[in-house]
Amino acid sequence: MRENNKHSVAVIGGGVAGMSAACALAEAGFSVQLIERRGYLGGRASSYLHPGVNEVIDNCQHVLFGCCTNLIGFYRRIGVAEKIHWTSDMSMIEPGGRRSRLGPFKVGPMRLPAPLHGAPSLLHAKAFSLADKVAVGRAFGAMMRIGSLDYSTESLGDWLRRHKQTPGAMSRFWRLVIASALNADIERIAVHYAAKVIRELFLNSAQAGAMGMSIVPLSELYAGVEKFLTQRGSSIHYNTNVESLDWDEEVMQWSVATRAGVLTSSYVVLALPFEAMGRLIPNLPPADGAATLAKQIAQHQHWPICSVHLWFDREITDLYHALLLDRDIHWLYNKGKLHPWRRLNGSYLELVVSASYDFAALTREQAIEHSVRELAEFFPEVKTAKLEKSVLIKEVRATFGVPPGIDAARPSEIATWPNMFLAGDWIDTGWPSTMESAARSGHLAAEALGLEADLPLLCLESDLKPKGFMRLVPDPNPWY
Ligand SMILES: Cc1cc2nc3c(=O)[nH]c(=O)nc-3n(C[C@H](O)[C@H](O)[C@H](O)COP(=O)(O)OP(=O)(O)OC[C@H]3O[C@@H](n4cnc5c(N)ncnc54)[C@H](O)[C@@H]3O)c2cc1C
């Protein structure tokens, strides 16, 4: 164990970014105090006991992919990597119930080499016409050439029109699969973020595109964080809102003021969402660069995600999850199947609606009635099933948008104040607003802090290497 008092760190914010930074730093021997405003960890990716239905629910289903190497590394560090259910199949269902499957094509253990591994299922997908498939295939080819650092000012919508995408490809693939993954309207997405999603989820390898879902409520995933930290001489302060910070140049120390008192530390990692960071800037010591950071933050915009949780008295579908086409609800997750420990007599489904301000404006009754009506178009069993209970969760500030030009508004992990580092999904990770971006930002901040403290540590996980023919396609952005 390294000397603690000299290397104490206050990590502010107990979301995925703060937890990843705190655990990596504690493992490297720093004495960490993780400070969280709420009474539990997880931030925007958490679960809680909903008093209305007496069930533990996630604030929304969170999915990850094989390419999320830092998030998986964080799960491994805290010993919960086994609690992720992985699947390579993505079912698309049309109103009326016709199903198509996207995902890697296998003959026994054999797969076609990347990027062709997903081509047979796309070609067989009944949800797309031949013209749609040709259009999507052409766009994939063009997107392979777009690097993550190609800061084009063109929106995804304009790019797709320029690449002559058919109405079917636009509505069933680009609007649903890609815009919902980036949680924004296609007119408000920078092309290189869409290209990154396409490359990672559909082209680089089957492993990169495999989808993971937790088999326990999200907050249970983080139950190991407290033990991990305390075993390494670190601690968590719950229900502790940080109000201001002061730097003492003489003793090279931060004072972190909370309602419960003042904590001190040599280093600080601010792992906050962009609005909370913006609110804190006036309560930090004056510094060059503070105004620039405030201006960057002002350019960010949040997008909503709504989830509708439904408990029926019987099984509605055998699928674990599905994409629902042509309606307002986008994703279905069969939580009863994902969480067999719930021992339900019927079923528990979660429906997710991405990036819709219209849906977010509905009342609870309207949203549930509308969702059940739409669900019945895909699964006739819904018409005869009894809806036993339901919950609507509106997360108005779910994710930040990635419009053209946003990269200039994503600061690096090194803050303008001394011995201070930034984390959070919105900082410059090259990733959209995801748990992977948050975990990556935490690891970037931990590494930068280690360098500053003269105790270098390596916790940033390598990206998955492209497989098959994709090894021959130059990586447009090798350092991320
Ligand atoms: C509905 C919804 C669905 C999503 N779906 C997915 C998905 O499927 N896959 C995916 O990868 N991502 C998804 N995301 C995005 C993902 O949840 C976020 O990108 C990620 O959790 C952000 O983590 P973070 O640590 O950067 O920020 P946060 O989770 O916001 O954590 C910040 C923490 O700081 C705390 N805090 C704030 N102010 C203070 C203060 N002054 N003092 C102390 N503590 C403070 C907050 O309470 C919070 O716990 C979804 C998000 C939402 C809301």
Coordinates of C-alpha atoms and ligand atoms in Angstrom, one line a residue:
M1 CA 0.0 0.0 0.0
R2 CA 1.4 3.4 -0.9
E3 CA 1.4 6.3 1.5
N4 CA -2.1 7.6 1.8
N5 CA -2.1 11.2 3.1
K6 CA 0.1 12.3 0.2
H7 CA -2.1 10.6 -2.4
S8 CA -5.6 11.2 -1.2
V9 CA -8.2 11.7 -3.9
A10 CA -11.8 13.0 -3.7
V11 CA -13.9 11.5 -6.5
I12 CA -17.1 13.5 -6.8
G13 CA -20.1 11.7 -8.4
G14 CA -20.9 8.0 -7.9
G15 CA -22.0 7.2 -11.5
V16 CA -20.2 4.8 -13.7
A17 CA -17.5 7.5 -14.4
G18 CA -16.8 8.2 -10.7
M19 CA -16.9 4.5 -9.7
S20 CA -14.5 3.5 -12.5
A21 CA -12.1 6.2 -11.5
A22 CA -12.4 5.5 -7.8
C23 CA -11.8 1.7 -8.2
A24 CA -8.9 2.1 -10.5
L25 CA -7.2 4.6 -8.2
A26 CA -7.9 2.6 -5.1
E27 CA -6.4 -0.5 -6.8
A28 CA -3.3 1.6 -7.6
G29 CA -2.9 2.5 -3.9
F30 CA -4.5 5.9 -3.7
S31 CA -6.7 6.7 -0.7
V32 CA -10.1 7.5 -2.3
Q33 CA -13.1 9.2 -0.9
L34 CA -16.0 8.7 -3.4
I35 CA -18.6 11.4 -2.7
E36 CA -22.2 10.9 -4.0
R37 CA -25.2 13.2 -3.6
R38 CA -27.7 10.3 -3.5
G39 CA -28.0 7.4 -1.1
Y40 CA -26.9 4.9 -3.7
L41 CA -24.4 4.5 -6.5
G42 CA -25.0 4.3 -10.3
G43 CA -26.2 7.8 -11.3
R44 CA -28.1 7.6 -14.5
A45 CA -27.6 3.8 -14.7
S46 CA -29.2 2.6 -11.4
S47 CA -32.1 0.8 -9.9
Y48 CA -34.4 1.2 -6.9
L49 CA -37.4 -0.2 -5.2
H50 CA -40.4 1.5 -6.8
P51 CA -43.0 2.0 -4.0
G52 CA -46.0 2.1 -6.4
V53 CA -45.4 -1.5 -7.6
N54 CA -43.2 -2.8 -4.8
E55 CA -40.6 -4.0 -7.4
V56 CA -36.9 -3.2 -7.9
I57 CA -36.7 -1.6 -11.3
D58 CA -33.9 -0.1 -13.4
N59 CA -34.4 3.6 -14.1
C60 CA -34.2 2.2 -17.7
Q61 CA -32.8 -0.9 -19.3
H62 CA -29.1 -0.4 -20.1
V63 CA -27.4 -2.4 -22.7
L64 CA -23.7 -2.7 -23.5
F65 CA -21.8 -4.2 -26.4
G66 CA -18.7 -6.3 -26.7
C67 CA -16.8 -3.2 -27.8
C68 CA -17.4 -1.5 -24.4
T69 CA -14.0 -2.7 -23.1
N70 CA -13.6 -0.1 -20.3
L71 CA -17.1 -0.8 -18.9
I72 CA -16.4 -4.6 -19.1
G73 CA -13.0 -3.9 -17.5
F74 CA -14.7 -2.0 -14.6
Y75 CA -17.2 -4.9 -14.2
R76 CA -14.3 -7.3 -14.1
R77 CA -12.4 -5.2 -11.5
I78 CA -15.4 -5.3 -9.1
G79 CA -16.1 -9.0 -9.9
V80 CA -19.5 -8.7 -11.7
A81 CA -18.6 -9.4 -15.3
E82 CA -20.4 -12.8 -15.0
K83 CA -23.7 -11.0 -14.3
I84 CA -24.1 -9.9 -17.9
H85 CA -26.2 -11.9 -20.3
W86 CA -24.7 -11.8 -23.8
T87 CA -26.5 -12.3 -27.1
S88 CA -25.6 -11.8 -30.7
D89 CA -29.2 -11.9 -32.1
M90 CA -31.3 -8.8 -32.6
S91 CA -34.9 -9.6 -33.6
M92 CA -36.9 -7.0 -35.5
I93 CA -40.7 -7.3 -35.4
E94 CA -43.2 -5.7 -37.7
P95 CA -46.7 -4.8 -36.6
G96 CA -48.6 -8.1 -37.3
G97 CA -45.7 -10.1 -35.8
R98 CA -43.4 -10.9 -38.7
R99 CA -39.9 -11.3 -37.4
S100 CA -36.5 -10.7 -39.0
R101 CA -33.2 -11.4 -37.3
L102 CA -30.0 -9.3 -37.5
G103 CA -26.7 -10.7 -36.2
P104 CA -23.8 -12.9 -37.1
F105 CA -24.5 -15.8 -39.5
K106 CA -23.2 -19.2 -38.3
V107 CA -22.8 -22.6 -39.8
G108 CA -22.0 -24.7 -36.7
P109 CA -19.0 -23.0 -35.1
M110 CA -18.1 -21.3 -38.4
R111 CA -18.7 -17.7 -39.1
L112 CA -18.1 -15.6 -42.2
P113 CA -15.1 -13.3 -41.6
A114 CA -15.8 -9.7 -40.6
P115 CA -17.3 -7.5 -42.0
L116 CA -19.4 -10.2 -43.8
H117 CA -20.5 -12.0 -40.6
G118 CA -23.7 -10.0 -40.5
A119 CA -24.4 -9.9 -44.2
P120 CA -26.5 -13.1 -44.6
S121 CA -29.0 -12.1 -41.9
L122 CA -29.3 -8.6 -43.4
L123 CA -29.9 -10.2 -46.8
H124 CA -32.6 -12.5 -45.4
A125 CA -34.3 -9.9 -43.2
K126 CA -37.9 -9.7 -44.4
A127 CA -38.3 -6.3 -42.7
F128 CA -36.2 -4.7 -45.6
S129 CA -36.9 -4.6 -49.4
L130 CA -34.0 -5.5 -51.7
A131 CA -33.6 -1.8 -52.4
D132 CA -33.4 -1.1 -48.6
K133 CA -30.7 -3.8 -48.3
V134 CA -28.6 -2.5 -51.2
A135 CA -28.9 1.0 -49.8
V136 CA -27.8 0.0 -46.2
G137 CA -24.9 -2.1 -47.6
R138 CA -23.7 0.8 -49.7
A139 CA -23.9 3.2 -46.7
F140 CA -21.9 0.6 -44.6
G141 CA -19.2 0.7 -47.2
A142 CA -19.0 4.5 -47.2
M143 CA -19.1 4.7 -43.4
M144 CA -16.1 2.4 -43.1
R145 CA -14.1 5.3 -44.6
I146 CA -15.3 7.8 -42.0
G147 CA -12.9 8.3 -39.1
S148 CA -13.9 9.3 -35.6
L149 CA -11.8 12.4 -36.1
D150 CA -13.5 13.5 -39.3
Y151 CA -15.3 16.5 -37.7
S152 CA -17.7 17.0 -40.6
T153 CA -20.4 19.6 -40.1
E154 CA -22.8 17.4 -42.0
S155 CA -25.7 15.8 -40.1
L156 CA -26.4 12.1 -40.4
G157 CA -29.7 13.0 -42.0
D158 CA -28.0 15.0 -44.8
W159 CA -25.3 12.3 -45.2
L160 CA -28.0 9.6 -45.6
R161 CA -29.9 11.6 -48.2
R162 CA -26.7 12.2 -50.1
H163 CA -26.1 8.5 -50.0
K164 CA -29.6 7.9 -51.4
Q165 CA -31.0 5.8 -48.6
T166 CA -34.5 4.4 -49.3
P167 CA -37.5 5.3 -47.1
G168 CA -37.5 1.8 -45.6
A169 CA -33.8 2.0 -44.8
M170 CA -34.3 5.4 -43.3
S171 CA -37.2 4.5 -41.0
R172 CA -36.5 0.9 -40.1
F173 CA -32.7 1.0 -39.9
W174 CA -31.2 4.5 -39.5
R175 CA -34.0 6.1 -37.5
L176 CA -34.6 3.0 -35.3
V177 CA -31.4 1.1 -34.9
I178 CA -28.8 3.9 -35.1
A179 CA -30.7 7.0 -34.0
S180 CA -32.1 5.1 -31.0
A181 CA -28.6 3.9 -30.1
L182 CA -27.4 7.5 -30.2
N183 CA -30.7 8.7 -28.6
A184 CA -31.3 11.7 -30.9
D185 CA -32.9 12.7 -34.2
I186 CA -30.9 11.8 -37.3
E187 CA -30.8 15.5 -38.2
R188 CA -29.0 16.2 -34.9
I189 CA -26.3 13.5 -35.1
A190 CA -22.8 14.0 -36.4
V191 CA -22.0 11.4 -39.1
H192 CA -18.8 10.2 -37.5
Y193 CA -20.7 9.1 -34.3
A194 CA -23.1 7.0 -36.5
A195 CA -20.1 5.6 -38.4
K196 CA -18.5 4.6 -35.1
V197 CA -21.7 2.7 -34.0
I198 CA -21.9 1.0 -37.4
R199 CA -18.2 0.0 -37.3
E200 CA -18.3 -1.3 -33.8
L201 CA -21.8 -3.0 -33.8
F202 CA -22.0 -4.3 -37.3
L203 CA -18.5 -4.5 -39.0
N204 CA -15.5 -4.9 -36.8
S205 CA -16.3 -8.4 -35.4
A206 CA -19.1 -10.5 -34.0
Q207 CA -17.6 -10.1 -30.6
A208 CA -17.7 -6.3 -30.7
G209 CA -21.3 -6.3 -31.7
A210 CA -22.6 -8.8 -29.1
M211 CA -25.1 -7.2 -26.8
G212 CA -25.0 -7.5 -23.1
M213 CA -27.7 -6.9 -20.4
S214 CA -27.4 -7.2 -16.7
I215 CA -29.2 -10.2 -15.1
V216 CA -29.5 -8.3 -11.8
P217 CA -30.9 -4.8 -11.1
L218 CA -28.3 -2.2 -12.1
S219 CA -27.5 -1.0 -8.5
E220 CA -26.9 -4.6 -7.5
L221 CA -24.0 -4.6 -10.0
Y222 CA -22.3 -2.0 -8.0
A223 CA -22.8 -3.7 -4.6
G224 CA -19.2 -4.8 -4.8
V225 CA -17.8 -1.3 -5.2
E226 CA -18.1 -0.4 -1.5
K227 CA -16.3 -3.6 -0.5
F228 CA -13.6 -3.1 -3.2
L229 CA -13.0 0.4 -1.9
T230 CA -13.1 -0.3 1.8
Q231 CA -10.7 -3.3 1.5
R232 CA -8.2 -0.9 0.0
G233 CA -8.5 1.8 2.7
S234 CA -10.9 4.0 0.7
S235 CA -14.5 5.0 1.5
I236 CA -17.8 6.2 0.1
H237 CA -19.8 9.2 1.4
Y238 CA -23.5 8.8 0.5
N239 CA -26.1 11.6 0.6
T240 CA -23.3 14.1 0.3
N241 CA -23.8 17.0 -2.1
V242 CA -20.6 18.8 -3.0
E243 CA -21.3 22.6 -2.9
S244 CA -18.0 24.2 -3.5
L245 CA -14.2 23.5 -3.6
D246 CA -11.2 25.6 -2.5
W247 CA -7.6 25.1 -3.4
D248 CA -4.8 25.8 -0.8
E249 CA -1.7 26.5 -2.8
E250 CA 0.5 26.4 0.3
V251 CA -0.3 22.9 1.4
M252 CA -1.3 21.8 -2.1
Q253 CA -4.7 20.6 -0.9
W254 CA -8.3 20.8 -2.0
S255 CA -11.1 21.5 0.6
V256 CA -14.4 20.0 -0.6
A257 CA -17.4 21.7 1.1
T258 CA -20.5 19.6 1.6
R259 CA -23.6 20.3 3.7
A260 CA -22.2 17.6 6.1
G261 CA -18.8 19.3 6.5
V262 CA -15.5 19.8 4.7
L263 CA -13.3 17.0 3.4
T264 CA -9.7 17.5 2.2
S265 CA -7.7 15.7 -0.4
S266 CA -4.6 16.2 -2.6
Y267 CA -6.4 15.5 -5.8
V268 CA -10.0 15.8 -7.1
V269 CA -11.8 14.0 -9.9
L270 CA -15.1 15.7 -10.8
A271 CA -17.2 12.9 -12.3
L272 CA -20.4 14.9 -12.8
P273 CA -22.9 15.3 -15.6
F274 CA -22.4 18.5 -17.6
E275 CA -25.1 20.5 -15.9
A276 CA -23.9 19.7 -12.4
M277 CA -20.4 20.6 -13.6
G278 CA -21.8 23.9 -14.9
R279 CA -23.4 24.7 -11.6
L280 CA -20.2 24.0 -9.7
I281 CA -17.9 26.3 -11.8
P282 CA -19.0 29.5 -10.0
N283 CA -18.1 27.8 -6.7
L284 CA -14.6 26.8 -7.8
P285 CA -11.6 29.1 -7.4
P286 CA -11.2 31.6 -10.3
A287 CA -8.9 30.1 -13.0
D288 CA -7.9 30.7 -16.6
G289 CA -10.0 28.3 -18.7
A290 CA -13.1 28.3 -16.4
A291 CA -15.0 30.5 -18.8
T292 CA -14.1 28.3 -21.7
L293 CA -15.3 25.3 -19.9
A294 CA -18.6 27.1 -19.0
K295 CA -19.0 27.9 -22.7
Q296 CA -18.4 24.3 -23.7
I297 CA -21.0 23.1 -21.2
A298 CA -23.5 25.6 -22.5
Q299 CA -23.3 23.9 -25.9
H300 CA -24.5 20.6 -24.6
Q301 CA -28.1 19.4 -24.8
H302 CA -29.9 16.5 -23.2
W303 CA -32.3 14.1 -24.9
P304 CA -35.0 12.1 -23.1
I305 CA -35.6 8.4 -22.8
C306 CA -38.9 7.0 -21.5
S307 CA -39.4 3.4 -20.3
V308 CA -42.8 1.7 -19.7
H309 CA -42.7 -1.2 -17.3
L310 CA -45.6 -3.7 -17.6
W311 CA -46.5 -6.7 -15.5
F312 CA -48.9 -9.2 -17.3
D313 CA -50.6 -12.2 -15.8
R314 CA -49.1 -14.5 -18.5
E315 CA -46.2 -14.9 -20.9
I316 CA -46.3 -12.5 -23.8
T317 CA -43.2 -13.6 -25.8
D318 CA -40.4 -16.0 -25.7
L319 CA -37.9 -13.4 -26.9
Y320 CA -35.4 -11.7 -24.5
H321 CA -35.5 -8.5 -26.4
A322 CA -36.7 -7.1 -29.7
L323 CA -36.8 -4.0 -31.9
L324 CA -40.4 -3.0 -32.6
L325 CA -40.8 -1.4 -36.1
D326 CA -42.9 1.5 -37.3
R327 CA -44.4 2.5 -34.0
D328 CA -43.6 4.9 -31.1
I329 CA -42.2 2.2 -28.9
H330 CA -38.8 1.1 -30.0
W331 CA -37.3 -1.6 -27.8
L332 CA -38.8 -4.5 -25.9
Y333 CA -36.9 -6.1 -23.0
N334 CA -38.3 -9.3 -21.4
K335 CA -37.2 -8.5 -17.9
G336 CA -38.9 -11.6 -16.5
K337 CA -36.7 -13.8 -18.7
L338 CA -33.6 -11.7 -18.0
H339 CA -34.3 -11.9 -14.3
P340 CA -35.4 -15.5 -13.6
W341 CA -34.9 -14.9 -9.9
R342 CA -38.0 -12.7 -9.9
R343 CA -40.1 -16.0 -10.1
L344 CA -43.0 -14.3 -11.8
N345 CA -46.3 -16.1 -12.5
G346 CA -46.8 -14.0 -15.5
S347 CA -44.3 -11.7 -17.2
Y348 CA -42.5 -8.4 -16.7
L349 CA -41.7 -6.4 -19.9
E350 CA -40.0 -3.1 -20.3
L351 CA -40.6 -1.0 -23.4
V352 CA -38.2 1.8 -24.2
V353 CA -38.9 4.9 -26.3
S354 CA -35.7 6.8 -27.3
A355 CA -35.3 10.5 -28.1
S356 CA -39.0 11.3 -28.2
Y357 CA -40.1 14.6 -26.7
D358 CA -43.7 13.8 -27.8
F359 CA -43.8 10.6 -25.8
A360 CA -42.2 12.3 -22.8
A361 CA -45.0 14.8 -22.9
L362 CA -47.7 12.2 -22.4
T363 CA -49.3 11.6 -19.0
R364 CA -48.7 8.3 -17.2
E365 CA -52.2 7.0 -18.2
Q366 CA -51.8 8.1 -21.9
A367 CA -48.3 6.6 -22.2
I368 CA -49.3 3.3 -20.7
E369 CA -52.5 3.0 -22.7
H370 CA -50.6 3.9 -25.9
S371 CA -47.8 1.5 -25.2
V372 CA -50.1 -1.5 -24.4
R373 CA -52.1 -0.7 -27.6
E374 CA -49.0 -0.7 -29.7
L375 CA -47.6 -3.8 -28.0
A376 CA -50.8 -5.7 -28.9
E377 CA -50.0 -5.1 -32.6
F378 CA -46.8 -7.1 -32.3
F379 CA -48.0 -9.7 -29.7
P380 CA -51.7 -10.7 -29.9
E381 CA -51.5 -12.3 -26.5
V382 CA -51.5 -8.8 -25.0
K383 CA -55.2 -8.4 -26.1
T384 CA -56.3 -11.2 -23.7
A385 CA -53.7 -10.8 -21.0
K386 CA -54.5 -8.9 -17.8
L387 CA -52.2 -5.9 -17.1
E388 CA -51.5 -6.3 -13.4
K389 CA -49.4 -3.2 -12.8
S390 CA -47.4 -0.7 -14.7
V391 CA -44.8 2.1 -14.2
L392 CA -43.8 5.0 -16.5
I393 CA -40.3 6.4 -16.0
K394 CA -39.4 9.6 -17.9
E395 CA -35.7 10.4 -17.9
V396 CA -35.8 13.9 -19.4
R397 CA -32.0 14.4 -19.1
A398 CA -31.0 10.9 -20.2
T399 CA -28.1 11.4 -22.6
F400 CA -26.3 14.3 -24.2
G401 CA -26.7 14.8 -27.9
V402 CA -23.8 14.4 -30.5
P403 CA -24.7 17.0 -33.2
P404 CA -22.0 18.2 -35.7
G405 CA -19.5 20.3 -33.9
I406 CA -20.0 18.9 -30.4
D407 CA -16.4 17.5 -30.2
A408 CA -15.1 21.0 -29.6
A409 CA -17.4 21.2 -26.6
R410 CA -16.0 18.0 -25.0
P411 CA -13.2 19.0 -22.6
S412 CA -10.2 16.7 -21.9
E413 CA -9.8 14.9 -18.6
I414 CA -7.2 17.4 -17.4
A415 CA -9.0 20.4 -15.8
T416 CA -7.8 23.9 -15.7
W417 CA -7.5 23.9 -11.9
P418 CA -4.4 22.3 -10.2
N419 CA -4.6 18.6 -9.2
M420 CA -8.1 18.4 -10.7
F421 CA -9.4 16.0 -13.3
L422 CA -12.7 15.7 -15.1
A423 CA -14.7 12.6 -15.9
G424 CA -18.2 11.9 -17.0
D425 CA -19.7 10.5 -20.2
W426 CA -19.7 14.0 -21.8
I427 CA -15.9 14.6 -21.7
D428 CA -13.7 13.9 -24.7
T429 CA -13.7 10.1 -25.0
G430 CA -14.7 9.9 -28.7
W431 CA -17.8 7.8 -27.6
P432 CA -21.4 9.0 -27.5
S433 CA -23.3 9.2 -24.2
T434 CA -23.0 5.7 -22.9
M435 CA -21.8 3.8 -19.9
E436 CA -18.6 3.0 -21.9
S437 CA -17.9 6.6 -22.4
A438 CA -18.4 7.1 -18.6
A439 CA -16.1 4.2 -17.7
R440 CA -13.5 5.3 -20.3
S441 CA -13.6 8.9 -18.9
G442 CA -13.0 7.5 -15.4
H443 CA -10.0 5.5 -16.6
L444 CA -8.6 8.5 -18.5
A445 CA -8.9 10.7 -15.4
A446 CA -7.3 8.0 -13.2
E447 CA -4.3 7.7 -15.6
A448 CA -3.9 11.4 -15.9
L449 CA -4.0 11.8 -12.1
G450 CA -1.5 9.0 -11.7
L451 CA 0.9 10.7 -14.0
E452 CA 0.6 14.0 -12.2
A453 CA 1.1 12.3 -8.8
D454 CA 4.2 10.5 -10.2
L455 CA 2.5 7.1 -9.6
P456 CA 1.6 6.1 -13.2
L457 CA -1.1 3.5 -13.5
L458 CA -2.5 1.8 -16.6
C459 CA -6.2 1.2 -16.4
L460 CA -7.5 2.3 -19.9
E461 CA -8.5 -0.9 -21.6
S462 CA -7.5 -1.6 -25.2
D463 CA -10.1 -1.5 -27.9
L464 CA -11.0 -4.9 -29.4
K465 CA -9.0 -5.5 -32.5
P466 CA -11.1 -5.7 -35.8
K467 CA -11.3 -9.3 -37.1
G468 CA -11.3 -10.9 -40.6
F469 CA -11.1 -8.5 -43.5
M470 CA -11.7 -5.5 -41.2
R471 CA -8.0 -5.9 -40.1
L472 CA -7.2 -4.6 -43.6
V473 CA -9.4 -1.5 -43.2
P474 CA -7.2 1.1 -41.6
D475 CA -8.4 2.2 -38.2
P476 CA -9.4 5.8 -38.7
N477 CA -8.8 6.8 -35.1
P478 CA -6.2 4.5 -33.6
W479 CA -5.7 6.0 -30.2
Y480 CA -9.2 5.7 -28.8
Ligands
LIG1 C1 -33.0 6.3 -19.4 C2 -31.5 6.1 -19.8 C3 -31.2 5.0 -20.6 C4 -29.9 4.8 -21.0 N1 -29.5 3.7 -21.7 C5 -28.2 3.4 -21.9 C6 -27.8 2.2 -22.5 O1 -28.7 1.3 -22.9 N2 -26.5 1.9 -22.7 C7 -25.5 2.8 -22.3 O2 -24.4 2.5 -22.4 N3 -25.9 4.0 -21.7 C8 -27.2 4.3 -21.5 N4 -27.5 5.5 -20.9 C9 -26.5 6.5 -20.6 C10 -25.7 6.1 -19.4 O3 -26.6 5.9 -18.3 C11 -24.8 7.3 -19.0 O4 -24.0 7.6 -20.1 C12 -23.9 7.0 -17.9 O5 -24.5 6.3 -16.8 C13 -23.3 8.3 -17.4 O6 -22.5 8.1 -16.2 P1 -21.7 9.3 -15.5 O7 -21.0 8.7 -14.4 O8 -20.9 10.0 -16.5 O9 -22.8 10.3 -15.0 P2 -24.0 10.1 -14.0 O10 -24.6 8.7 -14.1 O11 -25.0 11.2 -14.2 O12 -23.3 10.2 -12.6 C14 -23.0 11.4 -12.0 C15 -23.3 11.3 -10.5 O13 -22.9 12.5 -9.8 C16 -23.8 12.7 -8.8 N5 -23.8 14.1 -8.5 C17 -24.2 15.2 -9.2 N6 -24.0 16.4 -8.6 C18 -23.3 16.1 -7.5 C19 -22.7 16.9 -6.4 N7 -22.8 18.2 -6.5 N8 -22.1 16.2 -5.4 C20 -22.0 14.9 -5.4 N9 -22.5 14.1 -6.3 C21 -23.2 14.7 -7.4 C22 -25.1 12.2 -9.3 O14 -26.0 12.0 -8.3 C23 -24.7 11.0 -10.1 O15 -24.7 9.8 -9.3 C24 -28.9 5.7 -20.6 C25 -29.2 6.8 -19.7 C26 -30.5 6.9 -19.3 C27 -30.9 8.0 -18.4

